[in-house]
Every structure is written in C-alpha cells, then in structure tokens.
C-alpha cells in the first residue's frame, strides 16, 4: 500500500528552491542524490531552472502524473495543492510544511482537519504534515526534506522513526550505525507512524526498529506492529515521551486513579517485549548496541565485568546490581588460571580488577578474555575500556594494546558478546569504534547510562512470548456513556463470567429482610444498594458482623436513614444482604479501559499498600495464567502472599485464575465496560480459594 512513498518511480517537488537552509532546497538536493532511482521534477513559479534543472509552474504542467508529490509551501496553500495533484491522479504525498495541528497560534487544526477530509475523498496517502520525509537506504531512494546530508551506504540495519524530526535525525547521523530507513512522519494524521513502522518490519530489511513516540493514531496497528516484531524476533526500541502526565484521570474507582497514561503504555511495552528506555542517550545507545550485535545477544543474564582498577570494579558491581545484571562467581578452573597470572595482591573474582599485572601484559590480557569467554557461568563480557579520541601518552598505542585482545576473543568465541563500557563521557576514537563495530563489539554510553541500557537489554533477553497472550482488545466503540452498576448488579455480572462471589440478595422491606436472614444465617453484612452512592462506607451505608434478625432490622433502618441524609437525591434500591466473608489477605483488582489501548488489569495488595505505596502492577487484557503470576511477583509486597514471618502461604493459584477471568471479561466487554473495581478480594490460605467482597462496574 505504501510502496510509492518508499519506492516511487517519479517524484515532483512543489516549492523547490535553491535558498540554502530551506526545506525546498534540502528536498531538491535529496532528489538530486537519488537521480538514478526515479524521475523527478521541480515545481517553482518564479525560476525557470534550479541547480541547472528545468522547473514547472504547477503540477498540471508536468509531463507525467508523478507517483509521489512533495510539498514545502506555506500551510495555507497546501490543501489546494493536494487537490490539484489528486485531480491529476497522484495518491501519495509528503507534506513537509508546518503550521497545522501542532501550531496552536493559528488556524492549523482546521487546516489539518480539512487535509484529512481531502485524503478521505481522494483516498490519499499523506506523510506529515510537519515532517522531514523518508530516507530509504535499502533502495537508495531519498525524499528527505531537512538538513543532515545523509549518504547511502551498502550496509543496512535499523529503521529509525520519530514524530520529532530532530530525534529521527539523531538516530541517522551516527556513522557507526547502519540504517535501513529514516522516517520523520510528523503529525501523522493520515498515514500514522505506526503504519510506516509496519511497512519497515514487513520489508524484512529492518533488523532493529527504533521509534520516538509522542502518541498513537491507530492502536490496532500498534499492537499488530509489536506482535510482528515478536514473531520476527525484531528488537523494537520505543522512546515514549509525555510520561510526566500523571495517571490522574478523573474516575469513579481506585483503578482509574492508579492507572496513568504512561503506565498503560509501559504495560503494553512489557507485554510485547518492547525495549522502553527512559532517556535519549539510552535510546540511541540501544539503537547502536542492537544493530552492532546483529542478533548475537547473550543467551542469559550472566555477565563477567573486566575493569582497570579496584574503584571501577566496585562502581561496576554497584551499577550492575542496581540495574539487574547478574554477576555469577567464576568457575573455579577460571579463577585458578587467572590467579596464576595475577600478582600476589590480586584475586580473580567478578567484577575483575585486572591490576597492572594483567592490564600491562597484552598476552595475559588476551588470555584473561579467553578464559572468561570459555567460562561455563558466563554469557557476556563487559570491559571498562574507553577508546577515547585523545589517547594518554604512554609511548605505545593504548587502543591497539587493549583492542586487539578483544578482537581476537571475538574471533575465537563468536557466540560470547563483548561490550565496551566507558566509565565517563569523552569523545570516542572513530577508527577504533568502527573496528570494534565490524567485529560486533559495541561501545556503550558511559557507565551510569550504559549499565541502565544493559538492564533494559537484559529484560529483552529474558522476555518469553510463549507465556503471554499476545492478543488485544482495542474498543471499537468507547463506552463514553457508561454508568455505575450497583454492587449487586456488578456481582451478578461477575458471577455470569464464572467469577466467585458471596451469596447475596436484595431486601427492599423488613419482610424480605427476615426471609433472607432466615435463608442465609449469620453473620451477615448489610450494604446500601444504590447506583448513586459508590463509596458506601462514607455514606454510612455499611453494617458488618450482623448476628441476629434484630440487629439486621436495626441496621436496615440505619443504613436507609444515613444514606438519605448523606445524599437526599440518591436512588435507594433497598439493602444488599450477603453472607459475611471470613477475613483473608486483601487484594485489589481493577480494570481501566483506555480508549486507545483497551482494557488494562490492575492488581495490588489492598489497604495501605495501594493507598499509600501505590504498589500495583498493570497489564493489558486478556492475560494468561503465567502473566497473572508474573504480575503478582512484580509487587513489592508479594512476599506477604507467599508466607511471611510464620503466616501461611495464600492461594496464589486461585488468585491468578481470578485475574485471568476478570481480564477475559474485560476484553469481551471492551465496548461496554469503562471501569471495574473489585476491592477487596480476600485471598485465603493455599487451597481455600478467594472471595470477591465488593465490586463496582461502570458499564454502558
């Protein structure tokens, strides 16, 4: 569908210019660079030629209908030009021009809405507006309209995309990174960034996908894209901005207040194994590391660290632990062999302080790397080497002295990845960076960022898609008009879905109350049944531990009296009577349905753990049993479920089954359920199950 955007046979540039620094000039120079790949035409009403090439006054005057039209003119003129070219027969466009929905000072939003209508009318594919275009190193075709004079290279590798032109350029302008595609999609109101990314993944030319994401336009495409990356084993690195917008979406339930917008994106990333860095340098570092490794990732999270000093070794150990890297003890034979080369004051351990005894002897240094690579406990080696542009004066080539053992180790042990980890920021020697890259050895950002990057990489290594349900539940219709069900009706919904709830009944008068009490026995709980009173305790609408009919009748009158006083206009539909559940470990389960990402299941320990510590985990619905267990284990308070200081272990299997059923209910009702709050859930001792004590569903 998008071939003519990436591989056009003919291209016209409206607004072509020779004014240095303009989009029209950059795009014209980009087209000249691709002159052997497509026929191109410059449209300029003022000059008969540009760069020695004939111009045309408008699209209608061109000798053919171009496959692709590029537009760099002011925003106010763009839509008319789209119509003119569409009438001629063109269906694919890149609009570099700014001044649309991104600019709140002018009529930009209206112009962009008009552009969308034109696109629908003529069935147009439009990249932009407010973009830099496409650099296609696979087919050696460029329709790039901004600075960065990118040259075609024989090697391909990463697809770099961004809503921001600057961050796309940042991913393109590193000569030590091989690129397949560079795409700045701008506002993406017609052809979204996720559609452009999917094209790259489908092409099989992108070995790594890197995206700077501000938002999404087409959620189903995003999920499908991530699923394709999983299936094709293509690492997907996504830097999501906008995470400072807290999850304080005004809602009626605890869940809505606990599930923020970025947290929801992060939950999707985790489910689909997307590498989600926290900053730009980590993002660019992952791009380089993954492209350089070329799929040769460590098999497991087991690393040896080689350092030049004791201080480096100590700091490396601290950072490795902080970001989740496992540093196993070396095999005894490895330690014995290294200790034989060590001076008396040195000891072979992990991290390894090589001391001057190993660091100053190239043969011993080479032998050390080979011993570590052969160690059965090690799956990757991190070396604290800098390879700075300005070498210290030593009387010999320090980079060759340190680098040659690394290169030789790679040749001898090609399945053991090596990483160079500088300890602080300096300019790196480009020649040695390229030598190491050619051998599949990346130089990471300095240690603080570098170890964080490695922690992100480890999560990707450990990701197992076989334990996930990689299906999605994006709403076809978002339930804007959802209304709260009463607790009784909410539990009826859950019971229909196979979710265990206590026996319950509605008593609307004293006679019905007596019949229910006789049937249920004691102790009982009485609660107000009203769609207008969501937080019953605050309204005086709950009475616990009822032991007799007299207590029940007194509680019945008191609940109705207190609730009428609390909210006179509330609809009171009798009193809910239920058997009082025995106490267990309190859990909160909830669902927040996001209009883009679909329903998300939230789990956390109840009470203070949710209210104060916000100890929760979030996952897109539906989930597998393994996912349920995984997200319980993510809770800081998980130990309270497994037995703590003499307490019996809880029925975690029953809780996981409950989570699966709730997630399936939420997915099946994605178009009608807006929120769910199942709080508390009592989890009993192992083998005794769970009990839903209270529930609230907002449903259309």
XYZ file of C-alpha atoms in Angstrom:
700
model
C 0.000 0.000 0.000
C 2.830 2.407 0.818
C 5.303 1.378 -1.884
C 5.040 4.683 -3.763
C 6.060 6.587 -0.642
C 9.202 4.492 -0.276
C 9.951 3.459 -3.866
C 8.398 5.989 -6.283
C 9.227 5.904 -9.989
C 8.533 9.628 -10.390
C 8.560 12.488 -7.871
C 7.541 16.158 -8.040
C 8.645 18.765 -5.513
C 6.251 21.703 -5.105
C 8.137 24.603 -3.586
C 11.550 23.556 -4.884
C 14.139 26.180 -4.014
C 17.837 26.968 -4.153
C 17.668 29.041 -0.952
C 20.119 27.393 1.405
C 18.586 26.123 4.627
C 15.040 25.859 3.279
C 13.008 22.657 3.110
C 12.627 23.235 -0.616
C 16.406 23.292 -1.037
C 17.097 20.281 1.192
C 14.419 18.240 -0.593
C 15.757 19.286 -4.018
C 19.290 18.215 -3.085
C 17.925 14.935 -1.727
C 16.179 14.279 -5.043
C 19.342 15.021 -6.999
C 21.143 12.461 -4.827
C 18.533 9.893 -5.947
C 18.516 10.893 -9.631
C 19.401 7.393 -10.800
C 16.477 5.853 -8.916
C 13.483 7.924 -10.052
C 12.416 10.660 -12.462
C 11.951 13.956 -10.680
C 10.503 17.398 -11.356
C 10.852 20.747 -9.628
C 7.776 22.961 -9.355
C 8.632 26.653 -8.938
C 6.657 29.555 -10.408
C 9.447 32.136 -10.130
C 12.557 30.493 -11.572
C 12.850 28.639 -14.893
C 15.516 26.338 -13.511
C 17.135 25.258 -10.249
C 20.558 23.626 -9.962
C 20.606 23.538 -13.768
C 17.345 21.581 -13.891
C 14.195 22.858 -15.629
C 11.267 23.819 -13.395
C 7.499 23.752 -13.992
C 4.917 26.284 -12.829
C 2.495 23.709 -11.390
C 1.680 20.005 -11.237
C -0.696 20.261 -14.188
C 2.220 21.339 -16.404
C 4.329 18.260 -15.622
C 4.960 15.814 -18.481
C 3.546 12.939 -16.409
C 1.456 12.302 -13.323
C 4.029 11.765 -10.551
C 3.806 8.778 -8.219
C 4.763 10.974 -5.298
C 4.364 14.719 -4.682
C 6.420 16.572 -2.064
C 5.106 19.891 -0.715
C 7.145 22.559 1.104
C 4.932 25.632 0.641
C 3.222 27.595 3.467
C 0.440 25.769 5.280
C -2.330 27.957 3.871
C -1.534 26.802 0.315
C -1.076 23.091 0.921
C -4.638 21.788 0.724
C -5.336 23.407 -2.637
C -2.122 21.881 -3.979
C -3.169 18.449 -2.690
C -6.456 18.731 -4.563
C -4.723 19.845 -7.771
C -2.309 16.905 -7.688
C -5.042 14.455 -6.658
C -7.171 15.586 -9.603
C -4.164 14.863 -11.838
C -4.024 11.334 -10.393
C -1.357 11.367 -7.657
C -2.293 9.461 -4.492
C 0.913 9.672 -2.431
C 2.277 12.810 -0.763
C 4.822 14.030 1.752
C 3.944 17.389 3.297
C 6.998 18.955 4.950
C 5.136 22.202 5.727
C 4.448 23.240 9.319
C 1.604 25.344 10.685
C -1.020 22.655 11.155
C -2.404 20.999 14.304
C 0.972 21.323 16.065
C 0.709 25.141 15.950
C -1.955 26.428 18.319
C -1.403 30.075 17.396
C -3.088 29.893 14.005
C -5.778 28.083 12.069
C -3.616 24.975 11.900
C -6.060 22.468 13.407
C -8.757 23.423 10.922
C -6.278 23.129 8.055
C -5.274 19.654 9.185
C -8.902 18.556 9.538
C -9.524 19.827 6.002
C -6.464 17.845 4.844
C -7.930 14.690 6.390
C -11.213 15.237 4.515
C -9.313 15.663 1.235
C -7.367 12.477 1.954
C -10.588 10.530 2.539
C -12.235 11.940 -0.573
C -9.358 11.038 -2.911
C -8.003 8.050 -0.935
C -4.620 9.713 -0.429
C -1.558 8.503 1.464
C -0.050 11.576 3.145
C 3.077 11.544 5.325
C 3.130 14.617 7.536
C 2.414 17.457 7.735
C 5.236 18.969 9.775
C 7.759 16.267 8.880
C 11.172 15.696 7.290
C 10.234 12.812 5.000
C 11.812 9.436 4.202
C 15.404 8.292 3.765
C 15.409 4.809 2.214
C 18.892 3.303 2.332
C 17.553 -0.118 1.283
C 16.541 1.019 -2.210
C 18.894 4.053 -2.210
C 15.982 6.476 -2.527
C 15.740 9.731 -0.577
C 12.839 12.136 -0.259
C 14.284 13.772 2.844
C 13.430 17.443 3.213
C 15.624 18.664 6.041
C 19.280 19.044 6.994
C 21.567 16.110 7.503
C 23.176 15.283 4.192
C 22.781 11.547 4.640
C 24.735 9.357 2.250
C 23.660 5.964 1.007
C 25.741 3.089 2.382
C 25.949 -0.536 1.277
C 25.113 -1.747 4.783
C 21.553 -1.678 6.153
C 20.256 -2.302 9.648
C 17.976 -0.073 11.728
C 14.667 1.561 10.878
C 14.521 4.882 12.760
C 11.208 6.705 13.067
C 10.068 9.697 15.040
C 7.252 12.159 15.446
C 10.156 14.531 16.030
C 12.378 15.289 13.059
C 15.242 16.072 15.405
C 15.149 12.694 17.150
C 14.916 10.937 13.787
C 17.996 12.829 12.622
C 19.730 11.921 15.878
C 19.251 8.265 15.008
C 20.508 8.786 11.447
C 23.592 10.925 11.909
C 25.774 8.393 13.727
C 28.247 6.999 11.172
C 28.800 3.910 13.319
C 25.122 2.870 12.960
C 23.883 1.175 9.776
C 20.419 2.383 8.788
C 17.757 0.820 6.573
C 15.150 3.572 6.847
C 14.957 7.013 8.447
C 11.395 8.338 8.677
C 10.112 11.567 10.153
C 6.330 11.234 9.975
C 5.384 14.490 11.706
C 1.773 14.821 12.834
C 0.810 11.521 11.203
C -2.872 12.350 10.900
C -3.379 10.412 7.645
C -0.537 7.859 7.432
C 0.466 7.206 11.009
C 3.941 6.499 12.311
C 2.865 3.016 13.286
C 1.827 2.275 9.683
C 5.195 3.489 8.412
C 6.938 1.327 11.017
C 4.875 -1.683 9.980
C 5.994 -1.167 6.382
C 9.612 -1.296 7.546
C 9.049 -4.500 9.522
C 7.178 -6.113 6.619
C 10.035 -5.257 4.252
C 12.384 -7.632 6.126
C 15.132 -5.016 5.670
C 14.866 -3.650 9.212
C 16.800 -5.774 11.723
C 16.037 -3.333 14.553
C 13.106 -0.901 14.905
C 13.616 2.358 16.831
C 10.758 4.798 17.392
C 10.403 8.093 19.212
C 6.702 8.103 20.098
C 4.635 11.034 21.334
C 1.287 9.310 20.870
C -0.514 6.872 18.630
C -3.170 7.342 15.966
C -4.118 3.753 15.120
C -3.995 1.453 18.162
C -4.785 -1.784 16.318
C -1.825 -1.096 14.033
C 0.446 -0.515 17.038
C -0.493 -3.857 18.582
C -0.140 -5.617 15.226
C 3.263 -3.979 14.740
C 4.507 -5.118 18.150
C 3.184 -8.641 17.526
C 5.038 -8.776 14.188
C 8.246 -7.709 15.931
C 7.779 -10.563 18.413
C 7.081 -13.094 15.665
C 10.037 -11.969 13.541
C 12.346 -11.537 16.548
C 12.992 -7.905 15.598
C 14.013 -5.822 18.639
C 11.694 -2.828 18.953
C 13.041 0.174 20.897
C 10.419 2.809 21.720
C 11.163 6.085 23.492
C 7.781 7.290 24.748
C 7.504 10.936 25.723
C 4.676 12.545 27.701
C 5.208 10.334 30.717
C 5.025 13.258 33.136
C 1.263 13.392 32.583
C 0.156 11.552 35.699
C -2.498 8.918 35.711
C -4.903 11.241 37.476
C -7.739 10.718 35.031
C -10.878 11.603 36.952
C -12.688 8.340 37.588
C -15.088 6.776 39.995
C -12.813 3.917 41.001
C -9.434 3.378 42.621
C -8.240 1.747 39.427
C -8.731 4.829 37.278
C -6.644 6.899 39.644
C -3.873 4.318 39.791
C -3.541 3.574 36.061
C -1.892 6.526 34.361
C -1.388 7.070 30.656
C 2.358 6.338 30.552
C 1.938 3.395 32.888
C -0.515 1.948 30.371
C 1.949 2.347 27.507
C 4.661 0.783 29.637
C 2.367 -2.163 30.375
C 1.866 -2.693 26.634
C 5.625 -2.447 26.033
C 6.314 -5.045 28.722
C 3.701 -7.450 27.342
C 5.182 -7.318 23.843
C 8.861 -7.247 24.802
C 9.368 -3.660 23.592
C 12.589 -2.114 24.897
C 11.499 1.116 26.558
C 14.428 3.396 27.511
C 13.987 6.271 29.940
C 16.099 8.830 28.071
C 17.514 9.870 24.737
C 21.090 8.654 25.276
C 19.858 5.243 26.376
C 17.596 5.216 23.288
C 20.422 5.994 20.878
C 22.682 3.604 22.772
C 20.224 0.745 22.337
C 19.931 1.544 18.640
C 23.704 1.207 18.245
C 24.146 -1.805 20.525
C 21.363 -3.868 18.950
C 22.416 -3.029 15.398
C 26.065 -3.825 16.176
C 25.279 -7.144 17.872
C 23.208 -8.212 14.859
C 21.143 -10.671 16.893
C 24.126 -12.102 18.787
C 22.601 -11.405 22.199
C 23.718 -13.008 25.447
C 21.783 -16.234 25.973
C 21.211 -15.492 29.641
C 21.693 -12.724 32.159
C 25.160 -13.817 33.316
C 27.988 -11.332 32.810
C 31.655 -11.006 33.655
C 32.973 -7.476 34.137
C 36.616 -6.633 33.454
C 37.953 -3.416 34.990
C 41.199 -1.471 35.053
C 41.117 -0.590 38.753
C 39.526 -1.532 42.044
C 37.391 1.618 42.047
C 35.969 0.796 38.641
C 35.241 -2.761 39.784
C 33.365 -1.548 42.858
C 31.321 1.030 40.927
C 30.583 -1.510 38.201
C 29.304 -4.005 40.766
C 27.053 -1.340 42.298
C 25.603 -0.298 38.929
C 25.181 -3.870 37.743
C 23.159 -4.721 40.846
C 21.115 -1.524 40.579
C 20.012 -2.365 37.034
C 19.508 -6.077 37.433
C 22.625 -7.610 35.860
C 23.689 -10.955 37.309
C 27.425 -11.322 38.036
C 27.957 -15.018 38.832
C 31.029 -16.386 40.517
C 33.624 -17.544 38.042
C 34.192 -21.269 37.629
C 36.974 -22.494 39.899
C 39.147 -23.506 36.935
C 38.797 -19.978 35.524
C 39.803 -18.442 38.844
C 42.775 -20.752 39.191
C 44.038 -19.918 35.701
C 43.655 -16.165 36.199
C 45.224 -16.276 39.662
C 48.307 -17.925 38.184
C 48.837 -14.768 36.083
C 47.927 -12.340 38.875
C 50.382 -10.597 41.182
C 50.173 -11.631 44.828
C 47.942 -8.706 45.787
C 45.336 -9.548 43.087
C 42.434 -12.011 43.238
C 40.324 -13.431 40.422
C 36.680 -12.535 41.028
C 33.714 -10.930 39.254
C 33.979 -7.964 38.624
C 37.648 -8.488 37.901
C 40.194 -5.836 38.822
C 42.915 -6.814 36.348
C 45.625 -4.870 38.195
C 48.733 -3.766 36.366
C 49.821 -7.399 36.240
C 47.204 -8.323 33.613
C 46.478 -4.898 32.181
C 50.131 -4.249 31.387
C 50.761 -7.547 29.613
C 48.909 -7.990 26.314
C 49.322 -11.766 26.267
C 47.924 -12.102 29.789
C 45.136 -9.675 28.903
C 44.206 -11.755 25.855
C 44.344 -14.944 27.917
C 42.042 -13.377 30.537
C 39.365 -12.548 27.944
C 39.560 -16.070 26.511
C 39.253 -17.667 29.942
C 36.169 -15.579 30.731
C 34.618 -16.343 27.351
C 35.139 -20.064 27.916
C 33.752 -19.976 31.472
C 30.501 -22.046 31.653
C 28.993 -19.493 34.062
C 29.382 -16.514 31.673
C 27.219 -15.464 28.699
C 28.621 -11.980 28.048
C 31.665 -9.860 28.921
C 31.682 -6.152 29.796
C 35.069 -4.410 29.669
C 35.620 -0.968 31.187
C 37.663 0.328 28.236
C 37.292 3.874 26.904
C 38.882 4.121 23.432
C 38.933 7.907 23.740
C 39.811 10.208 20.838
C 42.654 11.723 22.886
C 44.968 8.959 24.000
C 47.122 9.235 27.100
C 50.817 9.492 26.207
C 52.253 6.064 27.036
C 54.863 5.511 24.350
C 52.717 2.884 22.617
C 49.257 2.633 21.027
C 46.992 2.023 24.035
C 43.918 1.389 21.869
C 45.644 -1.371 19.915
C 47.109 -2.784 23.114
C 43.609 -3.092 24.678
C 41.620 -3.620 21.497
C 43.496 -6.441 19.824
C 42.787 -8.944 22.652
C 39.094 -8.005 22.398
C 39.028 -8.567 18.629
C 40.898 -11.864 18.946
C 38.494 -13.058 21.640
C 35.544 -12.285 19.347
C 37.090 -14.397 16.591
C 37.783 -17.319 18.890
C 34.466 -17.127 20.815
C 31.934 -15.599 18.367
C 28.900 -16.591 20.454
C 30.002 -14.655 23.560
C 29.056 -10.967 23.118
C 31.523 -8.348 24.317
C 30.583 -4.820 25.401
C 32.921 -1.885 25.954
C 31.732 0.193 28.933
C 33.460 3.595 29.298
C 33.400 4.909 32.849
C 32.854 8.559 31.927
C 31.967 10.734 28.955
C 34.599 11.579 26.368
C 34.797 11.621 22.597
C 35.467 8.110 21.286
C 38.112 7.249 18.726
C 36.138 6.748 15.494
C 38.637 4.350 13.881
C 38.537 2.001 16.823
C 34.782 2.382 17.223
C 34.409 1.164 13.627
C 36.939 -1.681 14.075
C 35.059 -2.916 17.115
C 31.706 -2.494 15.385
C 32.879 -4.590 12.453
C 33.693 -7.327 14.962
C 30.269 -6.956 16.599
C 31.534 -5.170 19.719
C 29.624 -2.000 20.721
C 30.972 0.854 22.812
C 28.210 1.749 25.233
C 27.392 5.162 26.707
C 29.273 5.898 29.937
C 28.669 3.590 32.878
C 25.660 5.253 34.557
C 23.662 5.167 31.311
C 25.472 2.136 29.933
C 24.534 -0.171 32.794
C 20.957 1.084 32.692
C 20.948 0.268 28.975
C 22.241 -3.213 29.775
C 19.416 -3.651 32.294
C 16.904 -2.833 29.550
C 18.673 -5.270 27.233
C 18.522 -7.984 29.895
C 14.742 -7.587 30.187
C 14.538 -8.164 26.442
C 16.788 -11.230 26.667
C 14.587 -12.680 29.405
C 11.318 -11.907 27.604
C 9.403 -15.088 26.781
C 6.444 -14.560 24.403
C 5.237 -18.127 24.936
C 3.975 -17.118 28.399
C 1.893 -14.181 27.069
C -1.473 -13.819 25.419
C -0.468 -11.555 22.555
C -3.966 -10.586 21.506
C -5.502 -7.191 22.038
C -8.882 -5.673 22.850
C -8.978 -2.146 21.412
C -12.555 -0.805 21.739
C -14.494 -0.424 18.501
C -16.771 1.893 20.443
C -15.570 3.543 23.630
C -18.247 3.479 26.365
C -18.448 7.221 26.999
C -21.948 6.901 28.495
C -21.065 4.164 30.970
C -22.978 4.313 34.239
C -22.135 2.664 37.568
C -23.947 -0.562 38.349
C -24.956 -1.258 41.898
C -22.795 -3.636 43.858
C -25.492 -6.300 43.472
C -25.677 -5.924 39.694
C -21.890 -5.746 39.452
C -21.576 -9.073 41.241
C -24.269 -10.618 39.065
C -22.129 -9.638 36.049
C -19.076 -11.247 37.616
C -20.973 -14.420 38.528
C -22.104 -14.796 34.893
C -18.404 -14.663 33.921
C -17.616 -17.544 36.279
C -16.110 -15.341 38.981
C -16.886 -16.490 42.562
C -18.943 -14.021 44.614
C -20.606 -14.432 48.040
C -24.283 -15.394 48.189
C -26.299 -12.161 48.037
C -29.873 -10.859 47.882
C -31.737 -7.523 47.856
C -34.142 -6.731 50.704
C -36.459 -3.811 49.956
C -38.519 -4.100 53.173
C -38.430 -5.731 56.594
C -40.418 -8.791 55.445
C -37.937 -9.559 52.671
C -35.090 -8.920 55.097
C -36.436 -11.519 57.515
C -36.755 -14.119 54.743
C -33.178 -13.509 53.596
C -31.775 -13.690 57.128
C -33.558 -16.992 57.712
C -32.150 -18.401 54.474
C -28.576 -17.121 54.808
C -27.938 -17.470 58.507
C -25.366 -15.365 60.364
C -23.049 -13.462 60.418
C -24.255 -11.131 57.656
C -23.255 -7.876 56.019
C -25.798 -5.224 55.010
C -24.992 -2.516 52.454
C -26.948 0.158 50.658
C -27.876 -0.802 47.096
C -27.739 2.400 45.055
C -26.274 3.383 41.670
C -25.767 6.897 43.072
C -23.701 6.038 46.142
C -20.439 4.469 45.017
C -18.455 4.801 48.230
C -20.874 3.240 50.681
C -18.810 3.471 53.858
C -18.557 7.274 53.625
C -22.354 7.487 53.377
C -22.926 5.253 56.410
C -24.218 2.581 54.074
C -22.438 -0.478 55.510
C -23.058 -2.592 58.594
C -20.835 -5.567 59.410
C -20.999 -8.666 61.597
C -24.815 -8.820 61.939
C -25.601 -11.696 64.305
C -29.409 -11.654 64.647
C -32.655 -10.562 62.991
C -32.986 -7.693 65.473
C -29.522 -6.408 64.552
C -30.375 -6.802 60.882
C -33.586 -4.783 61.207
C -31.817 -2.044 63.140
C -29.013 -1.964 60.527
C -31.602 -1.843 57.706
C -33.261 1.278 59.176
C -29.922 2.920 59.997
C -28.495 2.408 56.505
C -31.524 3.945 54.775
C -31.604 6.853 57.243
C -27.887 7.663 56.962
C -27.823 7.395 53.159
C -30.842 9.670 52.715
C -29.119 12.228 54.929
C -25.810 11.850 53.054
C -27.325 12.208 49.567
C -31.040 13.077 49.574
C -31.360 12.809 45.779
C -29.818 9.328 45.580
C -31.873 6.433 44.285
C -32.050 3.825 47.064
C -32.915 0.347 45.787
C -33.186 -1.452 49.086
C -30.386 -3.047 51.062
C -27.939 -5.676 49.838
C -27.632 -8.622 52.193
C -24.731 -11.038 51.841
C -23.042 -13.676 53.884
C -20.089 -12.164 55.684
C -16.861 -13.497 54.253
C -14.138 -14.558 56.619
C -11.129 -12.250 56.546
C -8.197 -13.009 54.258
C -5.303 -11.194 52.639
C -6.782 -8.126 50.939
C -6.176 -7.684 47.208
C -7.487 -5.029 44.854
C -8.275 -5.955 41.260
C -9.411 -3.361 38.777
C -9.838 -2.625 35.110
C -9.330 0.695 33.379
C -10.485 0.739 29.760
C -8.310 3.098 27.735
C -9.900 4.447 24.565
C -6.716 3.687 22.594
C -5.013 0.772 24.338
C -8.105 -1.048 25.579
C -8.784 -2.585 28.998
C -5.917 -2.848 31.466
C -5.969 -5.108 34.501
C -4.533 -3.666 37.697
C -3.563 -5.775 40.700
C -2.188 -4.773 44.071
C -2.368 -5.621 47.746
C -5.211 -3.731 49.355
C -5.279 -1.166 52.101
C -2.129 0.842 52.792
C -0.157 -0.856 50.019
C -2.412 0.651 47.353
C -3.435 3.891 49.031
C -0.014 4.982 50.276
C 2.663 2.956 48.498
C 0.895 2.598 45.115
C 2.216 -0.970 44.988
C 0.413 -2.163 41.871
C 1.086 -3.854 38.560
C -0.691 -3.223 35.269
C -1.156 -5.484 32.232
C -3.275 -5.295 29.037
C -6.251 -7.671 28.858
C -6.643 -10.561 28.288
C -3.871 -12.329 30.170
C -2.574 -15.861 30.598
C -2.204 -17.693 33.892
C 1.575 -17.233 33.623
C 1.132 -13.489 33.155
C -1.073 -13.328 36.231
C 1.629 -14.997 38.328
C 4.306 -12.749 36.783
C 2.445 -9.582 37.722
C 1.775 -10.760 41.242
C 5.512 -11.389 41.609
C 6.209 -7.818 40.480
C 4.519 -6.470 43.598
C 6.917 -5.307 46.291
C 4.502 -6.821 48.813
C 4.354 -10.194 47.040
C 6.142 -11.815 49.965
C 3.004 -11.318 52.060
C 1.204 -13.730 49.724
C 3.870 -16.428 49.929
C 4.020 -16.585 53.696
C 5.872 -14.082 55.848
C 7.132 -14.457 59.425
C 5.122 -17.565 60.125
C 1.977 -16.742 58.175
C 0.602 -19.447 55.892
C 1.034 -19.065 52.109
C -2.012 -17.704 50.305
C -3.892 -19.408 47.475
C -1.916 -17.688 44.717
C -3.170 -20.124 42.082
C -6.796 -19.226 42.817
C -5.943 -15.526 42.711
C -4.197 -15.959 39.354
C -7.248 -17.795 37.997
C -9.453 -14.929 39.174
C -7.198 -12.400 37.424
C -7.446 -14.360 34.165
C -11.253 -14.478 34.352
C -11.529 -10.756 35.114
C -9.200 -9.954 32.204
C -11.258 -12.122 29.850
C -14.488 -10.470 30.974
C -12.944 -7.038 30.396
C -11.696 -7.998 26.917
C -15.029 -9.492 25.885
C -16.836 -6.357 27.090
C -14.321 -3.824 25.729
C -17.096 -1.791 24.052
C -19.335 -1.528 27.110
C -17.224 -1.669 30.307
C -15.363 1.530 31.165
C -14.051 0.654 34.630
C -14.116 -2.119 37.191
C -13.154 -2.068 40.836
C -13.089 -5.400 42.667
C -11.967 -4.289 46.089
C -11.312 -6.018 48.316
C -10.746 -9.567 47.200
C -9.978 -11.862 50.112
C -7.299 -14.448 49.369
C -7.309 -17.369 51.756
C -4.719 -19.964 52.671
C -3.388 -22.256 50.000
C -6.177 -24.482 48.661
C -9.003 -22.378 50.162
C -9.593 -20.045 47.224
C -10.624 -16.398 47.020
C -13.726 -14.318 47.680
C -14.893 -11.112 45.962
C -16.137 -8.958 48.830
C -17.102 -5.791 46.937
C -17.348 -4.834 43.274
C -18.163 -1.817 41.122
C -18.579 -1.898 37.340
C -19.124 1.132 35.131
C -20.932 -0.138 32.068
C -22.764 1.294 29.101
